[in-house]
PDB file of C-alpha atoms in Angstrom:
ATOM      1  CA  SER A   1     109.137  78.605  88.234  1.00  0.00           C
ATOM      2  CA  GLN A   2     109.627  82.202  87.165  1.00  0.00           C
ATOM      3  CA  GLN A   3     112.906  83.390  85.640  1.00  0.00           C
ATOM      4  CA  GLY A   4     112.328  87.061  86.275  1.00  0.00           C
ATOM      5  CA  GLU A   5     111.196  88.825  89.383  1.00  0.00           C
ATOM      6  CA  GLU A   6     109.707  92.308  89.172  1.00  0.00           C
ATOM      7  CA  ASP A   7     110.080  94.896  91.873  1.00  0.00           C
ATOM      8  CA  PRO A   8     107.967  96.406  93.292  1.00  0.00           C
ATOM      9  CA  GLN A   9     105.024  94.018  93.183  1.00  0.00           C
ATOM     10  CA  ALA A  10     102.661  96.992  93.263  1.00  0.00           C
ATOM     11  CA  LEU A  11     103.151 100.696  92.592  1.00  0.00           C
ATOM     12  CA  SER A  12     100.708 103.584  92.958  1.00  0.00           C
ATOM     13  CA  ILE A  13     101.640 107.042  91.673  1.00  0.00           C
ATOM     14  CA  GLN A  14     100.006 110.334  90.779  1.00  0.00           C
ATOM     15  CA  GLU A  15      99.149 111.045  87.153  1.00  0.00           C
ATOM     16  CA  GLY A  16     102.001 112.910  85.505  1.00  0.00           C
ATOM     17  CA  GLU A  17     104.700 111.326  87.668  1.00  0.00           C
ATOM     18  CA  ASN A  18     107.259 108.845  86.386  1.00  0.00           C
ATOM     19  CA  ALA A  19     106.985 105.130  87.165  1.00  0.00           C
ATOM     20  CA  THR A  20     109.991 102.840  87.439  1.00  0.00           C
ATOM     21  CA  MET A  21     109.780  99.060  87.567  1.00  0.00           C
ATOM     22  CA  ASN A  22     112.689  96.671  87.945  1.00  0.00           C
ATOM     23  CA  CYS A  23     113.261  93.123  86.804  1.00  0.00           C
ATOM     24  CA  SER A  24     115.929  90.687  87.926  1.00  0.00           C
ATOM     25  CA  TYR A  25     116.652  87.369  86.255  1.00  0.00           C
ATOM     26  CA  LYS A  26     118.852  84.368  86.898  1.00  0.00           C
ATOM     27  CA  THR A  27     120.389  82.969  83.715  1.00  0.00           C
ATOM     28  CA  SER A  28     122.017  84.418  80.612  1.00  0.00           C
ATOM     29  CA  ILE A  29     119.694  85.849  78.002  1.00  0.00           C
ATOM     30  CA  ASN A  30     119.527  86.690  74.307  1.00  0.00           C
ATOM     31  CA  ASN A  31     116.984  89.440  74.880  1.00  0.00           C
ATOM     32  CA  LEU A  32     114.548  90.764  77.453  1.00  0.00           C
ATOM     33  CA  GLN A  33     111.041  91.952  76.700  1.00  0.00           C
ATOM     34  CA  TRP A  34     108.483  94.009  78.569  1.00  0.00           C
ATOM     35  CA  TYR A  35     104.755  93.420  78.273  1.00  0.00           C
ATOM     36  CA  ARG A  36     101.638  95.170  79.593  1.00  0.00           C
ATOM     37  CA  GLN A  37      98.422  93.465  80.637  1.00  0.00           C
ATOM     38  CA  ASN A  38      95.147  95.240  81.307  1.00  0.00           C
ATOM     39  CA  SER A  39      92.695  93.633  83.738  1.00  0.00           C
ATOM     40  CA  GLY A  40      93.508  89.988  83.056  1.00  0.00           C
ATOM     41  CA  ARG A  41      93.365  90.353  79.309  1.00  0.00           C
ATOM     42  CA  GLY A  42      96.006  89.360  76.763  1.00  0.00           C
ATOM     43  CA  LEU A  43      99.501  90.747  77.040  1.00  0.00           C
ATOM     44  CA  VAL A  44     100.709  93.551  74.797  1.00  0.00           C
ATOM     45  CA  HIS A  45     104.350  93.663  73.775  1.00  0.00           C
ATOM     46  CA  LEU A  46     105.960  97.001  74.689  1.00  0.00           C
ATOM     47  CA  ILE A  47     109.650  96.802  73.945  1.00  0.00           C
ATOM     48  CA  LEU A  48     112.489  94.335  73.356  1.00  0.00           C
ATOM     49  CA  ILE A  49     116.088  94.951  74.335  1.00  0.00           C
ATOM     50  CA  ARG A  50     118.887  92.678  73.159  1.00  0.00           C
ATOM     51  CA  SER A  51     121.669  91.475  75.411  1.00  0.00           C
ATOM     52  CA  ASN A  52     124.208  93.706  73.645  1.00  0.00           C
ATOM     53  CA  GLU A  53     122.094  96.845  74.180  1.00  0.00           C
ATOM     54  CA  ARG A  54     122.127  98.951  77.324  1.00  0.00           C
ATOM     55  CA  GLU A  55     119.222 101.319  76.781  1.00  0.00           C
ATOM     56  CA  LYS A  56     116.259 101.584  74.482  1.00  0.00           C
ATOM     57  CA  HIS A  57     113.481 104.143  74.070  1.00  0.00           C
ATOM     58  CA  SER A  58     109.978 103.932  72.684  1.00  0.00           C
ATOM     59  CA  GLY A  59     107.770 106.980  73.130  1.00  0.00           C
ATOM     60  CA  ARG A  60     107.347 107.511  76.887  1.00  0.00           C
ATOM     61  CA  LEU A  61     109.082 104.220  77.667  1.00  0.00           C
ATOM     62  CA  ARG A  62     112.735 103.799  78.503  1.00  0.00           C
ATOM     63  CA  VAL A  63     114.246 100.396  79.162  1.00  0.00           C
ATOM     64  CA  THR A  64     117.715  99.708  80.503  1.00  0.00           C
ATOM     65  CA  LEU A  65     119.543  96.420  80.699  1.00  0.00           C
ATOM     66  CA  ASP A  66     122.531  95.525  82.864  1.00  0.00           C
ATOM     67  CA  THR A  67     123.634  92.004  81.978  1.00  0.00           C
ATOM     68  CA  SER A  68     126.398  92.039  84.603  1.00  0.00           C
ATOM     69  CA  LYS A  69     123.763  92.507  87.307  1.00  0.00           C
ATOM     70  CA  LYS A  70     121.143  90.465  85.452  1.00  0.00           C
ATOM     71  CA  SER A  71     118.636  93.254  85.792  1.00  0.00           C
ATOM     72  CA  SER A  72     116.455  95.560  83.718  1.00  0.00           C
ATOM     73  CA  SER A  73     114.310  98.558  84.426  1.00  0.00           C
ATOM     74  CA  LEU A  74     111.273 100.028  82.714  1.00  0.00           C
ATOM     75  CA  LEU A  75     110.620 103.744  83.094  1.00  0.00           C
ATOM     76  CA  ILE A  76     107.292 105.254  82.074  1.00  0.00           C
ATOM     77  CA  THR A  77     107.486 109.029  81.967  1.00  0.00           C
ATOM     78  CA  ALA A  78     104.580 111.460  82.422  1.00  0.00           C
ATOM     79  CA  SER A  79     102.203 108.682  83.461  1.00  0.00           C
ATOM     80  CA  ARG A  80      98.564 108.680  82.386  1.00  0.00           C
ATOM     81  CA  ALA A  81      95.481 106.943  83.747  1.00  0.00           C
ATOM     82  CA  ALA A  82      95.593 104.595  80.747  1.00  0.00           C
ATOM     83  CA  ASP A  83      98.967 103.289  81.948  1.00  0.00           C
ATOM     84  CA  THR A  84      97.196 101.530  84.828  1.00  0.00           C
ATOM     85  CA  ALA A  85      97.988  97.855  84.173  1.00  0.00           C
ATOM     86  CA  SER A  86     100.278  95.006  85.148  1.00  0.00           C
ATOM     87  CA  TYR A  87     103.729  95.025  83.628  1.00  0.00           C
ATOM     88  CA  PHE A  88     105.805  91.889  83.060  1.00  0.00           C
ATOM     89  CA  CYS A  89     109.356  91.312  82.008  1.00  0.00           C
ATOM     90  CA  ALA A  90     110.108  88.208  79.967  1.00  0.00           C
ATOM     91  CA  THR A  91     113.501  86.704  79.254  1.00  0.00           C
ATOM     92  CA  ASP A  92     114.500  84.840  76.129  1.00  0.00           C
ATOM     93  CA  PRO A  93     117.645  82.734  76.578  1.00  0.00           C
ATOM     94  CA  GLY A  94     117.810  82.306  72.809  1.00  0.00           C
ATOM     95  CA  TYR A  95     120.173  79.364  72.960  1.00  0.00           C
ATOM     96  CA  SER A  96     118.066  77.674  70.316  1.00  0.00           C
ATOM     97  CA  SER A  97     115.033  78.483  68.221  1.00  0.00           C
ATOM     98  CA  ALA A  98     113.093  76.295  70.627  1.00  0.00           C
ATOM     99  CA  SER A  99     114.107  78.085  73.797  1.00  0.00           C
ATOM    100  CA  LYS A 100     111.192  79.207  75.891  1.00  0.00           C
ATOM    101  CA  ILE A 101     110.411  82.730  76.994  1.00  0.00           C
ATOM    102  CA  ILE A 102     109.947  82.998  80.743  1.00  0.00           C
ATOM    103  CA  PHE A 103     107.822  85.673  82.430  1.00  0.00           C
ATOM    104  CA  GLY A 104     108.259  87.306  85.785  1.00  0.00           C
ATOM    105  CA  SER A 105     105.508  87.749  88.345  1.00  0.00           C
ATOM    106  CA  GLY A 106     104.695  91.316  87.332  1.00  0.00           C
ATOM    107  CA  THR A 107     104.309  94.803  88.782  1.00  0.00           C
ATOM    108  CA  ARG A 108     100.789  96.142  89.236  1.00  0.00           C
ATOM    109  CA  LEU A 109     100.856  99.852  88.386  1.00  0.00           C
ATOM    110  CA  SER A 110      98.029 102.117  89.462  1.00  0.00           C
ATOM    111  CA  ILE A 111      97.850 105.740  88.317  1.00  0.00           C
ATOM    112  CA  ARG A 112      95.871 108.071  90.596  1.00  0.00           C
ATOM    113  CA  PRO A 113      94.063 110.985  88.897  1.00  0.00           C
TER     114      PRO A 113
ATOM    115  CA  ASP B   1      95.339  91.801  59.517  1.00  0.00           C
ATOM    116  CA  ALA B   2      93.731  89.791  62.304  1.00  0.00           C
ATOM    117  CA  GLY B   3      95.807  89.328  65.388  1.00  0.00           C
ATOM    118  CA  VAL B   4      95.869  86.226  67.532  1.00  0.00           C
ATOM    119  CA  THR B   5      92.394  84.882  68.218  1.00  0.00           C
ATOM    120  CA  GLN B   6      91.300  82.420  70.887  1.00  0.00           C
ATOM    121  CA  SER B   7      88.088  80.557  71.546  1.00  0.00           C
ATOM    122  CA  PRO B   8      86.087  80.310  73.634  1.00  0.00           C
ATOM    123  CA  THR B   9      86.500  83.467  75.754  1.00  0.00           C
ATOM    124  CA  HIS B  10      85.082  81.847  78.880  1.00  0.00           C
ATOM    125  CA  LEU B  11      84.464  78.274  79.908  1.00  0.00           C
ATOM    126  CA  ILE B  12      83.063  76.548  82.991  1.00  0.00           C
ATOM    127  CA  LYS B  13      83.816  72.878  83.588  1.00  0.00           C
ATOM    128  CA  THR B  14      83.594  70.453  86.493  1.00  0.00           C
ATOM    129  CA  ARG B  15      86.388  68.396  88.005  1.00  0.00           C
ATOM    130  CA  GLY B  16      87.334  65.357  85.958  1.00  0.00           C
ATOM    131  CA  GLN B  17      86.075  66.753  82.682  1.00  0.00           C
ATOM    132  CA  GLN B  18      88.160  67.446  79.619  1.00  0.00           C
ATOM    133  CA  VAL B  19      88.530  70.771  77.798  1.00  0.00           C
ATOM    134  CA  THR B  20      89.845  71.927  74.419  1.00  0.00           C
ATOM    135  CA  LEU B  21      90.955  75.492  73.816  1.00  0.00           C
ATOM    136  CA  ARG B  22      91.700  76.878  70.370  1.00  0.00           C
ATOM    137  CA  CYS B  23      94.091  79.456  68.991  1.00  0.00           C
ATOM    138  CA  SER B  24      94.662  81.008  65.566  1.00  0.00           C
ATOM    139  CA  PRO B  25      98.025  82.735  65.211  1.00  0.00           C
ATOM    140  CA  LYS B  26      98.739  86.105  63.708  1.00  0.00           C
ATOM    141  CA  SER B  27      99.118  86.021  59.938  1.00  0.00           C
ATOM    142  CA  GLY B  28     102.652  85.032  58.939  1.00  0.00           C
ATOM    143  CA  HIS B  29     103.506  83.415  62.273  1.00  0.00           C
ATOM    144  CA  ASP B  30     104.399  79.745  62.427  1.00  0.00           C
ATOM    145  CA  THR B  31     105.042  79.222  66.142  1.00  0.00           C
ATOM    146  CA  VAL B  32     102.405  78.977  68.837  1.00  0.00           C
ATOM    147  CA  SER B  33     103.050  78.969  72.570  1.00  0.00           C
ATOM    148  CA  TRP B  34     100.557  78.332  75.342  1.00  0.00           C
ATOM    149  CA  TYR B  35     100.644  79.846  78.818  1.00  0.00           C
ATOM    150  CA  GLN B  36      98.650  79.393  81.999  1.00  0.00           C
ATOM    151  CA  GLN B  37      98.160  82.474  84.140  1.00  0.00           C
ATOM    152  CA  ALA B  38      96.764  82.094  87.617  1.00  0.00           C
ATOM    153  CA  LEU B  39      95.182  85.119  89.267  1.00  0.00           C
ATOM    154  CA  GLY B  40      97.825  87.625  90.352  1.00  0.00           C
ATOM    155  CA  GLN B  41     100.685  85.680  88.769  1.00  0.00           C
ATOM    156  CA  GLY B  42     102.752  85.915  85.620  1.00  0.00           C
ATOM    157  CA  PRO B  43     102.104  83.593  82.685  1.00  0.00           C
ATOM    158  CA  GLN B  44     103.597  80.114  83.100  1.00  0.00           C
ATOM    159  CA  PHE B  45     104.889  78.462  79.943  1.00  0.00           C
ATOM    160  CA  ILE B  46     103.045  75.233  79.061  1.00  0.00           C
ATOM    161  CA  PHE B  47     104.466  74.276  75.666  1.00  0.00           C
ATOM    162  CA  GLN B  48     105.355  75.530  72.219  1.00  0.00           C
ATOM    163  CA  TYR B  49     104.462  74.176  68.795  1.00  0.00           C
ATOM    164  CA  TYR B  50     106.328  74.614  65.551  1.00  0.00           C
ATOM    165  CA  GLU B  51     105.823  72.700  62.321  1.00  0.00           C
ATOM    166  CA  GLU B  52     103.115  70.633  64.016  1.00  0.00           C
ATOM    167  CA  GLU B  53     105.554  69.346  66.623  1.00  0.00           C
ATOM    168  CA  GLU B  54     105.855  70.131  70.323  1.00  0.00           C
ATOM    169  CA  ARG B  55     109.403  71.435  70.581  1.00  0.00           C
ATOM    170  CA  GLN B  56     109.550  72.819  74.103  1.00  0.00           C
ATOM    171  CA  ARG B  57     107.583  72.062  77.247  1.00  0.00           C
ATOM    172  CA  GLY B  58     107.263  73.670  80.645  1.00  0.00           C
ATOM    173  CA  ASN B  59     106.690  71.971  83.976  1.00  0.00           C
ATOM    174  CA  PHE B  60     103.155  70.741  83.324  1.00  0.00           C
ATOM    175  CA  PRO B  61     101.785  67.184  83.664  1.00  0.00           C
ATOM    176  CA  ASP B  62     100.827  64.983  80.748  1.00  0.00           C
ATOM    177  CA  ARG B  63      97.188  65.927  81.311  1.00  0.00           C
ATOM    178  CA  PHE B  64      98.106  68.982  79.264  1.00  0.00           C
ATOM    179  CA  SER B  65      98.527  68.168  75.598  1.00  0.00           C
ATOM    180  CA  GLY B  66      98.356  70.068  72.387  1.00  0.00           C
ATOM    181  CA  HIS B  67      98.281  69.980  68.674  1.00  0.00           C
ATOM    182  CA  GLN B  68      99.229  72.244  65.801  1.00  0.00           C
ATOM    183  CA  PHE B  69      97.552  72.026  62.432  1.00  0.00           C
ATOM    184  CA  PRO B  70      99.048  72.617  58.960  1.00  0.00           C
ATOM    185  CA  ASN B  71      97.551  76.134  58.929  1.00  0.00           C
ATOM    186  CA  TYR B  72      99.519  76.820  62.175  1.00  0.00           C
ATOM    187  CA  SER B  73      96.423  77.037  64.375  1.00  0.00           C
ATOM    188  CA  SER B  74      96.663  75.147  67.623  1.00  0.00           C
ATOM    189  CA  GLU B  75      94.661  73.425  70.313  1.00  0.00           C
ATOM    190  CA  LEU B  76      95.346  72.956  74.003  1.00  0.00           C
ATOM    191  CA  ASN B  77      93.710  69.956  75.637  1.00  0.00           C
ATOM    192  CA  VAL B  78      93.470  69.402  79.364  1.00  0.00           C
ATOM    193  CA  ASN B  79      92.204  66.072  80.691  1.00  0.00           C
ATOM    194  CA  ALA B  80      90.931  65.133  84.142  1.00  0.00           C
ATOM    195  CA  LEU B  81      90.453  68.763  85.166  1.00  0.00           C
ATOM    196  CA  LEU B  82      91.398  69.809  88.675  1.00  0.00           C
ATOM    197  CA  LEU B  83      90.226  72.853  90.616  1.00  0.00           C
ATOM    198  CA  GLY B  84      93.764  74.202  90.323  1.00  0.00           C
ATOM    199  CA  ASP B  85      93.479  74.291  86.538  1.00  0.00           C
ATOM    200  CA  SER B  86      91.225  77.339  86.860  1.00  0.00           C
ATOM    201  CA  ALA B  87      93.165  80.128  85.178  1.00  0.00           C
ATOM    202  CA  LEU B  88      93.479  82.377  82.154  1.00  0.00           C
ATOM    203  CA  TYR B  89      94.974  80.414  79.260  1.00  0.00           C
ATOM    204  CA  LEU B  90      96.928  82.535  76.847  1.00  0.00           C
ATOM    205  CA  CYS B  91      98.074  81.701  73.367  1.00  0.00           C
ATOM    206  CA  ALA B  92     100.941  83.585  71.759  1.00  0.00           C
ATOM    207  CA  SER B  93     102.244  83.406  68.234  1.00  0.00           C
ATOM    208  CA  SER B  94     105.617  84.415  66.941  1.00  0.00           C
ATOM    209  CA  GLY B  95     107.840  84.245  63.914  1.00  0.00           C
ATOM    210  CA  ASP B  96     111.598  84.181  64.037  1.00  0.00           C
ATOM    211  CA  LEU B  97     112.740  87.641  62.949  1.00  0.00           C
ATOM    212  CA  GLY B  98     116.529  87.845  63.034  1.00  0.00           C
ATOM    213  CA  GLY B  99     116.723  85.798  66.205  1.00  0.00           C
ATOM    214  CA  SER B 100     114.296  87.912  68.211  1.00  0.00           C
ATOM    215  CA  ARG B 101     110.966  86.314  68.834  1.00  0.00           C
ATOM    216  CA  THR B 102     108.428  88.924  69.846  1.00  0.00           C
ATOM    217  CA  GLN B 103     105.266  87.196  70.924  1.00  0.00           C
ATOM    218  CA  TYR B 104     101.800  88.432  70.085  1.00  0.00           C
ATOM    219  CA  PHE B 105      99.174  87.345  72.566  1.00  0.00           C
ATOM    220  CA  GLY B 106      95.524  86.544  72.139  1.00  0.00           C
ATOM    221  CA  PRO B 107      92.896  87.800  74.605  1.00  0.00           C
ATOM    222  CA  GLY B 108      92.907  84.488  76.458  1.00  0.00           C
ATOM    223  CA  THR B 109      90.365  81.901  77.536  1.00  0.00           C
ATOM    224  CA  ARG B 110      89.244  82.089  81.143  1.00  0.00           C
ATOM    225  CA  LEU B 111      88.628  78.585  82.472  1.00  0.00           C
ATOM    226  CA  LEU B 112      86.768  77.975  85.704  1.00  0.00           C
ATOM    227  CA  VAL B 113      86.763  74.456  87.121  1.00  0.00           C
ATOM    228  CA  LEU B 114      84.070  73.752  89.725  1.00  0.00           C
TER     229      LEU B 114
END
């Protein structure tokens, strides 16, 4: 079963526009991570936000975390064709060094030229 | 510095056969996790290895087993293959850095069971 659920499942926007993806999860977490996957290849880690952080930036990426609502959002500003990919959130409960990281079902982002 | 490597890249097997997939972690990482990703789905956690021991397991049957070697590389074995085992198998390595375990993924092995 998946811990996180991304919304929307698919998103198509014009190049240059901003893209926002949301993630909801069910249990308490130590941190939440966002990953990108191109065409069924390996996942690339984008950004990690800890449970005591509310917002984090990395280049054109902005991630927010609301632990009271058990939700996170990923904003990609000034989108480019190369941003076309699937994006996954992953939660780390962190209750022990052996705790497992659980992925959501992903948002498929398509950037139109 | 080589990242996470996996072999083979593609594999075709028939039902009932057995398969072994291999993973070499990123330099400096001691933990290896395996995931199964069906088409259009997120990765599903299979198990995690640390210090040559399986220390966490997802909801997968005993047909799925693994091993970690002293050099931290790992193998995933699947016995009695079913059609539903067709998927992309991803290996991820990590090292505990201040309690945050960022995972680095390999390119995956695409398994097709006929």
